[in-house]
mmCIF file of C-alpha atoms in Angstrom:
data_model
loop_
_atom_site.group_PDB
_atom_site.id
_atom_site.type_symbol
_atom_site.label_atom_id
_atom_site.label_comp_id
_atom_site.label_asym_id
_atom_site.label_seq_id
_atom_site.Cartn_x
_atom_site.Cartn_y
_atom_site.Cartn_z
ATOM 1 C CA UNK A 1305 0.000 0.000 0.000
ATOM 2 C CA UNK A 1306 0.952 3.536 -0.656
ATOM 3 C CA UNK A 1307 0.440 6.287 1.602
ATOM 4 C CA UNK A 1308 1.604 10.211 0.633
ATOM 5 C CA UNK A 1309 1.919 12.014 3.509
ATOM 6 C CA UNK A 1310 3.566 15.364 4.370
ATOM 7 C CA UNK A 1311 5.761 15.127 1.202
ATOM 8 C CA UNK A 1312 7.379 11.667 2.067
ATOM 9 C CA UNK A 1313 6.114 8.356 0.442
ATOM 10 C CA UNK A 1314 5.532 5.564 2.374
ATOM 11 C CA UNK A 1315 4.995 2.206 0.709
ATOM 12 C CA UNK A 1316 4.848 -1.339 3.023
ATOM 13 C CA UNK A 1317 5.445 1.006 5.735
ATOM 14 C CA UNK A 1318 8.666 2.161 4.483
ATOM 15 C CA UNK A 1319 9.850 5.601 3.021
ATOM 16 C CA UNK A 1320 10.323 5.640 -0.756
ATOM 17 C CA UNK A 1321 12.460 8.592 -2.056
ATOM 18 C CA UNK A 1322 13.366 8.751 -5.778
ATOM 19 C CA UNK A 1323 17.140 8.648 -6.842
ATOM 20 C CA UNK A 1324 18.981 9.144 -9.850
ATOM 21 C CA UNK A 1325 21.803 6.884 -11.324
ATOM 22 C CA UNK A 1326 23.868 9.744 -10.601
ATOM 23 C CA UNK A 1327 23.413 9.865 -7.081
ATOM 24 C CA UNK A 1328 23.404 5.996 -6.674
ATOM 25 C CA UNK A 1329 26.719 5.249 -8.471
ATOM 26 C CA UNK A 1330 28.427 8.457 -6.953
ATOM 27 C CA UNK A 1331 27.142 7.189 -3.205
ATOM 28 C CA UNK A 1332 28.346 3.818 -3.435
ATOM 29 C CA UNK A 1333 31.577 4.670 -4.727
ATOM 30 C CA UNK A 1334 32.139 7.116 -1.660
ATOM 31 C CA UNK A 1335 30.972 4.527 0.451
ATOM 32 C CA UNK A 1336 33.913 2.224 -1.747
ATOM 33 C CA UNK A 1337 36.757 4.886 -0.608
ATOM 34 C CA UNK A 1338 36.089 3.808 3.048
ATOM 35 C CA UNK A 1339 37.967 0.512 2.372
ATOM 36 C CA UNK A 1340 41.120 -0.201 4.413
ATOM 37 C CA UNK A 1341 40.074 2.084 7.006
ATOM 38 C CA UNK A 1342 39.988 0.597 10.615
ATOM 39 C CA UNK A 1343 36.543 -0.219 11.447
ATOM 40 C CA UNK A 1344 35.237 0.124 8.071
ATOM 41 C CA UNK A 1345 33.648 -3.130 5.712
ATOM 42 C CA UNK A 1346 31.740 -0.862 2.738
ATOM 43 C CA UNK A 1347 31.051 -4.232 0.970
ATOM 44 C CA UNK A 1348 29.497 -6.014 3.425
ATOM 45 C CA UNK A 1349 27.618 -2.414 4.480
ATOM 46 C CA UNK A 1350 27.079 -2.132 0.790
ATOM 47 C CA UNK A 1351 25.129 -5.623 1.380
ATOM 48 C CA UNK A 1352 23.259 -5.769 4.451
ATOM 49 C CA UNK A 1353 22.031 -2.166 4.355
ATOM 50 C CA UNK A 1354 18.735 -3.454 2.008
ATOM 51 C CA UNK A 1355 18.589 -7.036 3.720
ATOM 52 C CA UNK A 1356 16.503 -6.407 6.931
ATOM 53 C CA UNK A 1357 14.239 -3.606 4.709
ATOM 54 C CA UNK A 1358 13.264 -6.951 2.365
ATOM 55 C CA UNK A 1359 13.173 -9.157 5.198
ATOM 56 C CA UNK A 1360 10.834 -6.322 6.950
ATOM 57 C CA UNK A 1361 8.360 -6.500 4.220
ATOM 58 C CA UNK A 1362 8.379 -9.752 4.400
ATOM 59 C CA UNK A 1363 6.882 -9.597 7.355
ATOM 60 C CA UNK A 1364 4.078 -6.528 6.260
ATOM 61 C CA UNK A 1365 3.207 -9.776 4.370
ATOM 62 C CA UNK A 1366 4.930 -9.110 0.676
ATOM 63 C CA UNK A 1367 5.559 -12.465 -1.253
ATOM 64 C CA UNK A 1368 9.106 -13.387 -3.297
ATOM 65 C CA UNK A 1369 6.974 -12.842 -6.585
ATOM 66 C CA UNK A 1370 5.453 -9.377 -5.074
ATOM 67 C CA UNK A 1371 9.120 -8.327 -3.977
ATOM 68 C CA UNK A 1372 10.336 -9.500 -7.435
ATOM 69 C CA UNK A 1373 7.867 -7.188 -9.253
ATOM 70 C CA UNK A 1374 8.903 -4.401 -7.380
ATOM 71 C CA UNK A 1375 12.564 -4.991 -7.569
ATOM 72 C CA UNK A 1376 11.521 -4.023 -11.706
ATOM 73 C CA UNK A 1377 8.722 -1.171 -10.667
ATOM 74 C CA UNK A 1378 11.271 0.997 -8.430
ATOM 75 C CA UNK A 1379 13.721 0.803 -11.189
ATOM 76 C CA UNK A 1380 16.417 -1.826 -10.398
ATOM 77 C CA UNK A 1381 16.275 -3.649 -12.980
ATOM 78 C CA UNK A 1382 15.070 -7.472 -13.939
ATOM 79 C CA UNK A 1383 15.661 -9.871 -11.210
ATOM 80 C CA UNK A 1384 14.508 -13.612 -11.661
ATOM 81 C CA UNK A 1385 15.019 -16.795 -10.357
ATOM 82 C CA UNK A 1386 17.138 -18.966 -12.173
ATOM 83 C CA UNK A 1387 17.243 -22.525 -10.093
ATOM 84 C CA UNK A 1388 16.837 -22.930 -6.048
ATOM 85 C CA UNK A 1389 20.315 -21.408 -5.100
ATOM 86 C CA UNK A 1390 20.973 -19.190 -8.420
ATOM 87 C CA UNK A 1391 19.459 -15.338 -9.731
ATOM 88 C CA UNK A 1392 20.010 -13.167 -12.516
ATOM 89 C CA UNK A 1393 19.512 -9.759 -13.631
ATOM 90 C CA UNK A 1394 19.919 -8.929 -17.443
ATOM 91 C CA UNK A 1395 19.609 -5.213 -16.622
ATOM 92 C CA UNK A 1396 20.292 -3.834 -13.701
ATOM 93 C CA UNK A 1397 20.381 0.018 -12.319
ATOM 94 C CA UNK A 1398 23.610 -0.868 -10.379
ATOM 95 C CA UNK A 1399 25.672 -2.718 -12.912
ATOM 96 C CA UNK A 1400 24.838 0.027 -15.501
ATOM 97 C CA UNK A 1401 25.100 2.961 -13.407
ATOM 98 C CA UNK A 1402 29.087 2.936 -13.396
ATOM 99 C CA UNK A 1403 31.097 5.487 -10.916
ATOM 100 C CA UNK A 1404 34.307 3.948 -9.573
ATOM 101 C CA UNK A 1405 37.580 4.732 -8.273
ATOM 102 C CA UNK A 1406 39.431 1.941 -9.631
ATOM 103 C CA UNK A 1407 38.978 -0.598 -12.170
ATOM 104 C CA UNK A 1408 35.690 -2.543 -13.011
ATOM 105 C CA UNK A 1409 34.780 -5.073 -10.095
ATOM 106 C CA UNK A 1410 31.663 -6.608 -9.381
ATOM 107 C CA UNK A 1411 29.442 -3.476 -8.394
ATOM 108 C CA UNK A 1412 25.565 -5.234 -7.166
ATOM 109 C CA UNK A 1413 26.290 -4.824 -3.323
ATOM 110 C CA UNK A 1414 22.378 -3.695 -3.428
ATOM 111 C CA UNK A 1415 21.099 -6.277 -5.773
ATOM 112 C CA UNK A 1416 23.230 -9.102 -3.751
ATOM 113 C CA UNK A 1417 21.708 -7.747 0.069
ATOM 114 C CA UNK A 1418 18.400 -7.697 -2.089
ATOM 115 C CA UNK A 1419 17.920 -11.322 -2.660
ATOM 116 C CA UNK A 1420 19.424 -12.407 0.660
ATOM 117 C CA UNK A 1421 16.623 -10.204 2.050
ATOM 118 C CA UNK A 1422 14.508 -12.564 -0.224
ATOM 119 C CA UNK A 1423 16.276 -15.846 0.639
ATOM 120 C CA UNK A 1424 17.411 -15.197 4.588
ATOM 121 C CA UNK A 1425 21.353 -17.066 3.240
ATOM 122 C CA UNK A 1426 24.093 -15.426 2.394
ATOM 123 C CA UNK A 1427 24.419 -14.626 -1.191
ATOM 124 C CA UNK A 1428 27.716 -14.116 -3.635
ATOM 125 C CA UNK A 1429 27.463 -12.051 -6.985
ATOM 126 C CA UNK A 1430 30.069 -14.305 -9.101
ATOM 127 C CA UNK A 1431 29.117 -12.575 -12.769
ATOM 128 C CA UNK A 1432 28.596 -9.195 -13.731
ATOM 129 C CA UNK A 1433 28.230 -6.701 -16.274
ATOM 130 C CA UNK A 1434 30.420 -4.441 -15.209
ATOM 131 C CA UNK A 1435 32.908 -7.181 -15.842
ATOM 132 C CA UNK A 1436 32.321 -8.085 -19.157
ATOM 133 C CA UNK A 1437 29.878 -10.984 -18.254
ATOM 134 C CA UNK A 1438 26.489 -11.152 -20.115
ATOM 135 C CA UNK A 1439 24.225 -10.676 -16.919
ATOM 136 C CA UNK A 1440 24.795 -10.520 -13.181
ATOM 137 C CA UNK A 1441 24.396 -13.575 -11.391
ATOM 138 C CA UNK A 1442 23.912 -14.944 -7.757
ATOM 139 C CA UNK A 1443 24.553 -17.582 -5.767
ATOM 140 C CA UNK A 1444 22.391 -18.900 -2.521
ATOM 141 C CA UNK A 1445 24.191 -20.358 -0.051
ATOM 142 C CA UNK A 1446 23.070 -22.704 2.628
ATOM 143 C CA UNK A 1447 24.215 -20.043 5.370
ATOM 144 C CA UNK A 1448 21.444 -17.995 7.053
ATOM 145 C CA UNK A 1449 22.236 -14.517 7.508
ATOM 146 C CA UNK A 1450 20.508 -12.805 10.865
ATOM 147 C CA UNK A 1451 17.693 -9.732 9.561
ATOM 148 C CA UNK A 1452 17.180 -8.929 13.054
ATOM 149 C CA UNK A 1453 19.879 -7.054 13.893
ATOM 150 C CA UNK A 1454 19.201 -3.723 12.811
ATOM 151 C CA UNK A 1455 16.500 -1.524 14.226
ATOM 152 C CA UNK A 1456 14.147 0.159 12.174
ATOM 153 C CA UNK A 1457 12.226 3.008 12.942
ATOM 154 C CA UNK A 1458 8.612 4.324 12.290
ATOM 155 C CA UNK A 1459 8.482 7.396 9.881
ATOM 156 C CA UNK A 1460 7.966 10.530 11.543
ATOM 157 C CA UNK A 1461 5.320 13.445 10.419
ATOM 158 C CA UNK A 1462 6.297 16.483 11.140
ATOM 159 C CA UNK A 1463 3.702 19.760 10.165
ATOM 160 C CA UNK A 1464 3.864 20.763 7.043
ATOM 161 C CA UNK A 1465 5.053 24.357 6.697
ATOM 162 C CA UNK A 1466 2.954 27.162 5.173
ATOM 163 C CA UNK A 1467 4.050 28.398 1.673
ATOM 164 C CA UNK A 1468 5.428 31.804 2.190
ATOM 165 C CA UNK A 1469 3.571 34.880 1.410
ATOM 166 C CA UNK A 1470 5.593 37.198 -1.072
ATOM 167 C CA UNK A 1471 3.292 40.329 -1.811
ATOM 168 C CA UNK A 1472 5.042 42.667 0.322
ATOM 169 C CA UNK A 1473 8.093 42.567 -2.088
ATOM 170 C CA UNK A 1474 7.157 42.332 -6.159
ATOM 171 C CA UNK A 1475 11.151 40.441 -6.932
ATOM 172 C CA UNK A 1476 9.660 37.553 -3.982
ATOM 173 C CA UNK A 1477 6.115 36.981 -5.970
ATOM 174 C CA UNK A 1478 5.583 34.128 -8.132
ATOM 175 C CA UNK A 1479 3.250 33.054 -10.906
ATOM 176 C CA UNK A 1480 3.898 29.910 -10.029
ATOM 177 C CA UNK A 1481 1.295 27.516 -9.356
ATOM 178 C CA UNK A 1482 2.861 24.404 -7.322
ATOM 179 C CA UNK A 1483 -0.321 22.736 -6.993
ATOM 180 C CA UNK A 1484 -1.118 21.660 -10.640
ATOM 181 C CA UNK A 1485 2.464 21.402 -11.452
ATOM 182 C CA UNK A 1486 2.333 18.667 -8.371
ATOM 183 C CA UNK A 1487 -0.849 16.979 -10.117
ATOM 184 C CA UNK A 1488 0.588 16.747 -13.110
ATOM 185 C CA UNK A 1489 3.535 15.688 -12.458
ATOM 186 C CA UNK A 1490 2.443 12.607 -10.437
ATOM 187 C CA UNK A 1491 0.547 10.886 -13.276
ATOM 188 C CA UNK A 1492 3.694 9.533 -14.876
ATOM 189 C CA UNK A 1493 3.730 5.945 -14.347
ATOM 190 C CA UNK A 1494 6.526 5.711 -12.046
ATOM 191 C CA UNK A 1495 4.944 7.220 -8.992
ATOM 192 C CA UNK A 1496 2.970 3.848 -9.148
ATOM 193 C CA UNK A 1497 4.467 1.450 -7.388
ATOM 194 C CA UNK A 1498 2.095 -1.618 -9.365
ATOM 195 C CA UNK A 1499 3.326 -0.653 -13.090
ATOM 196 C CA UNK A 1500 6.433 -2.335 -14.471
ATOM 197 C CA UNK A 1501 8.622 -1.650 -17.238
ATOM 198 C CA UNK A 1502 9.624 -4.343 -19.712
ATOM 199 C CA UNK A 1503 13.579 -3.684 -18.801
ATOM 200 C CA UNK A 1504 13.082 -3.101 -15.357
ATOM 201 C CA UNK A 1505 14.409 0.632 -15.479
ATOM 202 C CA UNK A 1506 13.161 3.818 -15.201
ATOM 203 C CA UNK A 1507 14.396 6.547 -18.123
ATOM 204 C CA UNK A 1508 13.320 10.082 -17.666
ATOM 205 C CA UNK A 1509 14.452 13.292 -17.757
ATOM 206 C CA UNK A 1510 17.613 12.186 -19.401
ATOM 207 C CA UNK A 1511 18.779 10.024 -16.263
ATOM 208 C CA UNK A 1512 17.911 6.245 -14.957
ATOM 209 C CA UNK A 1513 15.398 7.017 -11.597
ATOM 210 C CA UNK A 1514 14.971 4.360 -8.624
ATOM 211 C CA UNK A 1515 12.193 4.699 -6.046
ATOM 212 C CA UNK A 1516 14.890 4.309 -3.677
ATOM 213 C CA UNK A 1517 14.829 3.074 0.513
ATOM 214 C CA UNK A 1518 15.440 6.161 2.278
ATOM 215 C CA UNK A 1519 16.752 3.887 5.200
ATOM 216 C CA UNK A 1520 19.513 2.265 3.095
ATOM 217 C CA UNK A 1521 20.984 5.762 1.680
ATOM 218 C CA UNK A 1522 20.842 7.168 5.364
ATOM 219 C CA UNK A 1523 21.973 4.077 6.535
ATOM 220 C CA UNK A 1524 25.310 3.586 4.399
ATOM 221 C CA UNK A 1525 25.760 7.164 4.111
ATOM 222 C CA UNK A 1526 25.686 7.557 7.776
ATOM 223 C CA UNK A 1527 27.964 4.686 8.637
ATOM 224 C CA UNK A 1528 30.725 5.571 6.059
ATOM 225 C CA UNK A 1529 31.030 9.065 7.403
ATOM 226 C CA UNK A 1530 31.396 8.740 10.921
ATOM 227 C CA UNK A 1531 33.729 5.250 9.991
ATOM 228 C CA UNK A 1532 35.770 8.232 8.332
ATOM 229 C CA UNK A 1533 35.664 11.080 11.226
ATOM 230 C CA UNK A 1534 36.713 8.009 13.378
ATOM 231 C CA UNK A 1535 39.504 6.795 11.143
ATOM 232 C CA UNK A 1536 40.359 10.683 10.970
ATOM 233 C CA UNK A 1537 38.781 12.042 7.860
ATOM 234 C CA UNK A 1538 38.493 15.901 8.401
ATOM 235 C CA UNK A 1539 34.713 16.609 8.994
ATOM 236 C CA UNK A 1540 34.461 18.861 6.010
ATOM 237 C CA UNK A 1541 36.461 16.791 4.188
ATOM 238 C CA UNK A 1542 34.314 13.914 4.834
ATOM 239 C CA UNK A 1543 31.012 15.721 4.682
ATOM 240 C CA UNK A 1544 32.110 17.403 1.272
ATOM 241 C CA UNK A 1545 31.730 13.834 -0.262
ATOM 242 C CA UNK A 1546 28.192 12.998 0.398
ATOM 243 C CA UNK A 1547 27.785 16.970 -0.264
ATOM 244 C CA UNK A 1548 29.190 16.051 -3.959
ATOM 245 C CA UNK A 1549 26.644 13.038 -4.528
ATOM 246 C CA UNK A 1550 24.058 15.574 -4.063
ATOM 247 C CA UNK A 1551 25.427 18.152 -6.661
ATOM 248 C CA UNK A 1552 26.011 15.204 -9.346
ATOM 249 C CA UNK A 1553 22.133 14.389 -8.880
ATOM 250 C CA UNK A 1554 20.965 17.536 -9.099
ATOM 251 C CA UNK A 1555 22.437 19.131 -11.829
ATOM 252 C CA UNK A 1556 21.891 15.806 -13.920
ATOM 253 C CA UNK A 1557 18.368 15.187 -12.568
ATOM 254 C CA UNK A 1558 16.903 18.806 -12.185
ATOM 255 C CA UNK A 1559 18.754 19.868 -15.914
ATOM 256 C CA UNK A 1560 16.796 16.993 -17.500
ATOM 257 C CA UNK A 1561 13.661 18.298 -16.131
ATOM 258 C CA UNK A 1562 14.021 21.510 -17.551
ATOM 259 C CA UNK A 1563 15.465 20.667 -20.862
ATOM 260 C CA UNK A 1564 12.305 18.621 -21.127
ATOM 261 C CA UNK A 1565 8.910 18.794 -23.248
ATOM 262 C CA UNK A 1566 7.106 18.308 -19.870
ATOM 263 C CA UNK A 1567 8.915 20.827 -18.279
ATOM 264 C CA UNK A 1568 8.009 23.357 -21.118
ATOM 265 C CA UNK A 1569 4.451 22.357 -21.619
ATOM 266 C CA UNK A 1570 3.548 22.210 -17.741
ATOM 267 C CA UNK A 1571 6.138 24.873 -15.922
ATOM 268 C CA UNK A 1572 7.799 27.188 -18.124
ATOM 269 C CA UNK A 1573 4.423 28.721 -18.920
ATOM 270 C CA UNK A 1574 4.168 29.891 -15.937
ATOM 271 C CA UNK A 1575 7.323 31.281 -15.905
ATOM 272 C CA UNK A 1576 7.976 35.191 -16.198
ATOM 273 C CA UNK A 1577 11.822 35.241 -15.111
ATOM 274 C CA UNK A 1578 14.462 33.062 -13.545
ATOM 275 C CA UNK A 1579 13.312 33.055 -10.179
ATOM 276 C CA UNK A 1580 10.403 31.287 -11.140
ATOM 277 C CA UNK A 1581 12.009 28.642 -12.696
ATOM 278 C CA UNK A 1582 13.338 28.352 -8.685
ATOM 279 C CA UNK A 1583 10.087 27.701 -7.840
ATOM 280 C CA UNK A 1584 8.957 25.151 -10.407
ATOM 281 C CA UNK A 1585 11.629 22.956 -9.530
ATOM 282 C CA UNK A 1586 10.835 23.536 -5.755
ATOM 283 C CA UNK A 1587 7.252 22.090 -6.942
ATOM 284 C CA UNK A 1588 8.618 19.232 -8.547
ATOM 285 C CA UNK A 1589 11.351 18.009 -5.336
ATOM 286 C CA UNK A 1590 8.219 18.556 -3.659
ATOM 287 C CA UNK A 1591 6.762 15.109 -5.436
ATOM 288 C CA UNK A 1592 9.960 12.880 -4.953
ATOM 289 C CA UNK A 1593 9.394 11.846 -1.599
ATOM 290 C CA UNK A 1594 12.035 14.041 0.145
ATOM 291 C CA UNK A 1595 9.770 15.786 2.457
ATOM 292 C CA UNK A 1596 8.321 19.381 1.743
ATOM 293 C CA UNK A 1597 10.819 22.365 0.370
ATOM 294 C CA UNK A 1598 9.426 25.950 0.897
ATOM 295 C CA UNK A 1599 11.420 29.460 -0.410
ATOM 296 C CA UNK A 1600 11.476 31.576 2.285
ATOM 297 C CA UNK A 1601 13.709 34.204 1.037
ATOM 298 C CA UNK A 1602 14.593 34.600 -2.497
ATOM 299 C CA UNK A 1603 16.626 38.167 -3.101
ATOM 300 C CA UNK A 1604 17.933 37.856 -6.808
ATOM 301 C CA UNK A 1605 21.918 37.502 -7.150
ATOM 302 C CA UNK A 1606 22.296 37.335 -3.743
ATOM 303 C CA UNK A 1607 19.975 35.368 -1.300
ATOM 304 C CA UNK A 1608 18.188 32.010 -1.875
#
């Protein structure tokens, strides 16, 4: 079931948050750099971030063939079920969405913690795209992994701030009108959660999207970055590379949107000068599960 709710989207009691290919491959990669420091295991983190999420809706009551169709829904890709202990993606968000530091190694650390979600054994990605190899397979072990050791929490509502009222200064006022570019937005197909694509991926706006688990970005990107304070990372040093994951999704993300025909046919209608174009693209972040974004001060050339 989906539930939208103060600008996050909730679905089997989890929050969903949209993600680019961008922001996935540039993530996991920082994640990658944490190797070799004391304390740190990004592969295995990498891994069992997504296992206790599956295992978790599991438990909501989602089957292996409802998990399997959303695997392809949310954008990551075809998974099947080759034999009792083997899987397979022939596409797959993870092993196409390339960002490393090094050379080519196997690269489905989410796919992998996916099906041993699935499965409750250990699994081992032995072929990948990334590689060379023709599709990305899996092997089941025989070992159980424990999905109850990590703690999940209930989503929190917070009020929903007021949209801020800009008469009193003409350069603040907006034509603007977030509401229908919200409605219109959220008839594509991908805000359903029930409608598959035939290669499991989701291509708009000039990047591949996932309808992502906001507890396995926070999770991994928490974990790497205070695995780096501890190891003695500089603060802004380590803060400046989640800060960069952001950037690469943005402009990639946000500049598809408004190089788009939807973007021009919906938003730039309504737009008189730059600053509205700020505001359309508030509208939009306002549909990707992220919470709610309001302007409250927007002085041109200097203050945003």
């Amino acid at each position: 079931m989906q539930d939208n709710k103060n600008g996050q989207t909730i679905v089997g009691g989890l929050n969903r948050i949209f993600h680019c290919n961008h922001y996935n491959a540039f993530l996991q990669m920082t994640v990658s750099l944490s190797n070799n420091m004391s304390g740190c295991c990004p592969d295995k983190l990498l891994k069992d971030a997504v296992s206790p999420l599956i295992y978790y809706l599991k438990q909501q009551g989602y089957s292996q063939e409802t998990l399997i169709r959303e695997f392809n829904s949310c954008g990551f890709g075809l998974l099947q079920q080759l034999a009792d202990n083997k899987w397979e993606t022939q596409r797959s968000h993870y092993s196409e969405a390339i960002c490393l530091q090094e050379r080519p190694h196997k690269n489905c650390s989410f796919t992998t913690g996916y099906i041993q979600g699935i499965t409750g054994k250990e699994v081992e990605e032995i072929a990948c795209q990334i590689v060379g190899d023709k599709s990305d397979i899996f092997l089941i072990s025989e070992t159980p992994v424990d999905l109850n050791n990590y703690l999940l929490y209930e989503p929190i509502f917070s009020e929903v701030p007021k949209r801020f009222a800009f008469e009193s200064c003409q350069s603040f006022d907006t034509t603007v009108d977030e509401d229908k570019i919200i409605d219109h937005f959220k008839q594509y197909p991908f805000f359903d959660i029930e409608k598959t694509t035939e290669d499991g991926l989701i291509d708009a706006f000039g990047v591949m999207l996932t309808r992502h688990f906001a507890d396995y970005c926070n999770r991994i990107s928490y974990e790497t970055y205070f695995c780096m304070k501890e190891f003695g990372i500089p603060t802004e040093d380590a803060k400046e590379l989640f800060i960069k994951a952001g950037l690469y999704c943005a402009f990639f993300t946000y500049g598809g949107i408004m190089e788009s025909k939807e973007w021009y046919d919906t938003v730039a209608p309504m737009c008189h000068n730059r600053e509205d174009w700020i505001h359309g693209m508030v509208a939009i972040v306002n549909t990707l599960g992220w919470g709610i974004w309001r302007i409250e001060q927007l002085h041109p050339e200097h203050t945003l």
